[in-house]
Amino acid sequence: MLKQTIAGQLDLLRYLERGAVHLAAGMSIPEQTACEQEADEQWRTGSGVVYTFDFDGWSLNLHFDLEKNFLHDTIDFFGHCDLPGFADIAGPARAACAIEGATGFDLGDEQVVLLPSSVTLHFRKEEGDVQVLTKIAGALLSYGALADYYRSMLRR
């Protein structure tokens, strides 16, 4: 049920505005027990557990802490996908135009677009220097903390 709800209701433009998959899909905060039952894979990290749900062209990762509290989510892209809003944000310039107040960071091999919702979009260069959307990371830190982090990476 959780996997079907995510696939059927997720709109990427709402995700970029709201900061989390569950908010964009009109769901309640994900619970670890539901993820344990439906995830395609799971793995433990030093700070908790990550549950992965695989879809055609993308996968969703839900991160939980050691106390089973939801922390944040990420989406990985493996080429084109049919999610509503994907075509609107498929390149860094499009993503920056799609949401007012976006800030871009050129990290050399990666372009990151930070949105006011604290969501980050990650683009990598592929063949012919084409920037390809590879990841969206839901809000984990405040906008200011993320902006400071990416600015510090530029100084390296």
Tab-separated table of C-alpha atoms in Angstrom:
chain	number	residue	atom	x	y	z
A	1	MET	CA	0.000	0.000	0.000
A	2	LEU	CA	2.781	2.481	0.885
A	3	LYS	CA	4.662	1.808	-2.359
A	4	GLN	CA	1.503	2.165	-4.472
A	5	THR	CA	0.580	5.411	-2.722
A	6	ILE	CA	4.014	6.895	-3.358
A	7	ALA	CA	4.013	5.879	-7.028
A	8	GLY	CA	0.469	7.084	-7.620
A	9	GLN	CA	0.517	10.416	-5.805
A	10	LEU	CA	4.046	11.840	-5.942
A	11	ASP	CA	4.456	15.068	-7.908
A	12	LEU	CA	8.045	16.351	-8.050
A	13	LEU	CA	7.124	20.042	-8.184
A	14	ARG	CA	5.104	19.654	-4.963
A	15	TYR	CA	8.064	17.781	-3.474
A	16	LEU	CA	10.409	20.665	-4.302
A	17	GLU	CA	8.060	23.136	-2.630
A	18	ARG	CA	7.183	21.071	0.447
A	19	GLY	CA	10.531	19.438	1.243
A	20	ALA	CA	9.562	15.785	1.702
A	21	VAL	CA	8.039	12.962	-0.320
A	22	HIS	CA	5.274	12.262	2.174
A	23	LEU	CA	4.154	15.907	2.106
A	24	ALA	CA	4.183	15.952	-1.707
A	25	ALA	CA	2.206	12.691	-1.918
A	26	GLY	CA	-0.397	13.726	0.680
A	27	MET	CA	0.676	11.036	3.145
A	28	SER	CA	1.364	11.014	6.859
A	29	ILE	CA	4.939	10.792	8.122
A	30	PRO	CA	6.368	7.413	7.041
A	31	GLU	CA	6.542	4.776	9.753
A	32	GLN	CA	9.425	2.369	9.906
A	33	THR	CA	7.181	-0.687	10.391
A	34	ALA	CA	5.349	0.001	7.105
A	35	CYS	CA	8.699	0.399	5.348
A	36	GLU	CA	10.009	-2.893	6.766
A	37	GLN	CA	7.088	-4.733	5.194
A	38	GLU	CA	7.176	-3.150	1.728
A	39	ALA	CA	10.709	-1.958	0.969
A	40	ASP	CA	12.619	-3.564	-1.878
A	41	GLU	CA	15.795	-3.356	0.181
A	42	GLN	CA	17.070	-1.996	3.469
A	43	TRP	CA	20.428	-1.327	5.035
A	44	ARG	CA	21.759	-0.159	8.352
A	45	THR	CA	23.907	2.918	8.724
A	46	GLY	CA	25.728	4.206	11.784
A	47	SER	CA	22.796	6.502	12.497
A	48	GLY	CA	19.830	4.285	11.596
A	49	VAL	CA	18.183	2.401	8.740
A	50	VAL	CA	17.458	3.280	5.100
A	51	TYR	CA	14.581	1.660	3.204
A	52	THR	CA	14.594	1.700	-0.600
A	53	PHE	CA	11.557	1.465	-2.858
A	54	ASP	CA	12.376	0.774	-6.517
A	55	PHE	CA	10.322	2.156	-9.408
A	56	ASP	CA	10.824	2.442	-13.169
A	57	GLY	CA	13.714	4.915	-13.652
A	58	TRP	CA	13.935	6.002	-10.007
A	59	SER	CA	14.116	4.817	-6.411
A	60	LEU	CA	13.024	6.382	-3.139
A	61	ASN	CA	15.120	6.094	0.019
A	62	LEU	CA	13.488	6.743	3.401
A	63	HIS	CA	15.962	7.374	6.238
A	64	PHE	CA	15.160	6.620	9.895
A	65	ASP	CA	17.217	7.159	13.055
A	66	LEU	CA	18.026	4.500	15.666
A	67	GLU	CA	14.796	5.322	17.560
A	68	LYS	CA	12.748	4.604	14.389
A	69	ASN	CA	11.966	8.286	13.745
A	70	PHE	CA	11.736	9.445	10.146
A	71	LEU	CA	14.651	11.756	9.268
A	72	HIS	CA	14.480	12.597	5.556
A	73	ASP	CA	14.212	11.096	2.102
A	74	THR	CA	16.153	11.017	-1.145
A	75	ILE	CA	15.234	10.060	-4.686
A	76	ASP	CA	17.786	8.578	-7.076
A	77	PHE	CA	17.198	8.763	-10.835
A	78	PHE	CA	18.511	6.251	-13.373
A	79	GLY	CA	17.493	7.999	-16.584
A	80	HIS	CA	14.101	9.247	-17.639
A	81	CYS	CA	11.107	8.612	-15.419
A	82	ASP	CA	7.385	9.362	-15.754
A	83	LEU	CA	6.925	11.160	-12.434
A	84	PRO	CA	4.798	14.293	-12.781
A	85	GLY	CA	7.123	17.305	-12.831
A	86	PHE	CA	10.265	15.404	-13.915
A	87	ALA	CA	10.476	17.097	-17.325
A	88	ASP	CA	10.143	20.514	-15.636
A	89	ILE	CA	13.300	20.001	-13.551
A	90	ALA	CA	15.419	17.670	-15.699
A	91	GLY	CA	18.244	20.240	-16.127
A	92	PRO	CA	19.851	22.710	-13.676
A	93	ALA	CA	18.547	25.782	-15.533
A	94	ARG	CA	15.030	24.325	-15.649
A	95	ALA	CA	15.147	23.440	-11.957
A	96	ALA	CA	16.322	26.937	-11.013
A	97	CYS	CA	13.469	28.443	-13.047
A	98	ALA	CA	10.831	26.050	-11.714
A	99	ILE	CA	11.075	27.318	-8.127
A	100	GLU	CA	11.565	30.963	-7.187
A	101	GLY	CA	14.545	31.614	-4.926
A	102	ALA	CA	16.702	28.703	-6.103
A	103	THR	CA	20.472	29.004	-5.603
A	104	GLY	CA	22.965	27.081	-7.720
A	105	PHE	CA	26.375	25.749	-6.712
A	106	ASP	CA	28.904	24.549	-9.293
A	107	LEU	CA	30.999	21.930	-7.513
A	108	GLY	CA	32.943	20.911	-10.620
A	109	ASP	CA	31.716	17.392	-11.280
A	110	GLU	CA	28.332	18.154	-9.751
A	111	GLN	CA	25.838	21.009	-9.976
A	112	VAL	CA	23.616	21.453	-6.916
A	113	VAL	CA	20.458	23.561	-6.861
A	114	LEU	CA	19.309	24.514	-3.347
A	115	LEU	CA	15.660	25.488	-3.003
A	116	PRO	CA	13.968	27.617	-0.310
A	117	SER	CA	12.326	24.407	1.015
A	118	SER	CA	15.874	23.072	1.746
A	119	VAL	CA	15.500	20.437	-0.965
A	120	THR	CA	18.601	19.952	-3.098
A	121	LEU	CA	18.720	18.753	-6.691
A	122	HIS	CA	21.956	17.099	-7.820
A	123	PHE	CA	23.106	17.055	-11.451
A	124	ARG	CA	26.152	15.263	-12.880
A	125	LYS	CA	27.806	15.714	-16.239
A	126	GLU	CA	27.378	12.879	-18.671
A	127	GLU	CA	28.444	12.366	-22.254
A	128	GLY	CA	28.724	15.645	-24.170
A	129	ASP	CA	28.731	17.684	-20.929
A	130	VAL	CA	24.968	17.263	-20.564
A	131	GLN	CA	23.814	17.809	-16.967
A	132	VAL	CA	21.627	14.907	-15.810
A	133	LEU	CA	19.423	14.903	-12.711
A	134	THR	CA	20.714	12.062	-10.531
A	135	LYS	CA	19.318	12.826	-7.068
A	136	ILE	CA	16.877	14.921	-5.116
A	137	ALA	CA	17.497	15.160	-1.389
A	138	GLY	CA	14.597	16.168	0.832
A	139	ALA	CA	15.009	18.727	3.596
A	140	LEU	CA	17.537	17.540	6.165
A	141	LEU	CA	18.982	20.817	7.447
A	142	SER	CA	17.758	24.389	7.338
A	143	TYR	CA	18.227	26.413	4.151
A	144	GLY	CA	20.942	28.557	5.794
A	145	ALA	CA	22.918	25.555	7.041
A	146	LEU	CA	22.810	23.905	3.616
A	147	ALA	CA	23.805	27.121	1.839
A	148	ASP	CA	26.784	27.497	4.206
A	149	TYR	CA	27.775	23.866	3.589
A	150	TYR	CA	27.768	24.266	-0.212
A	151	ARG	CA	29.576	27.613	-0.006
A	152	SER	CA	32.299	25.931	2.075
A	153	MET	CA	32.669	23.255	-0.606
A	154	LEU	CA	33.270	25.996	-3.192
A	155	ARG	CA	36.226	27.305	-1.147
A	156	ARG	CA	38.053	23.965	-1.258
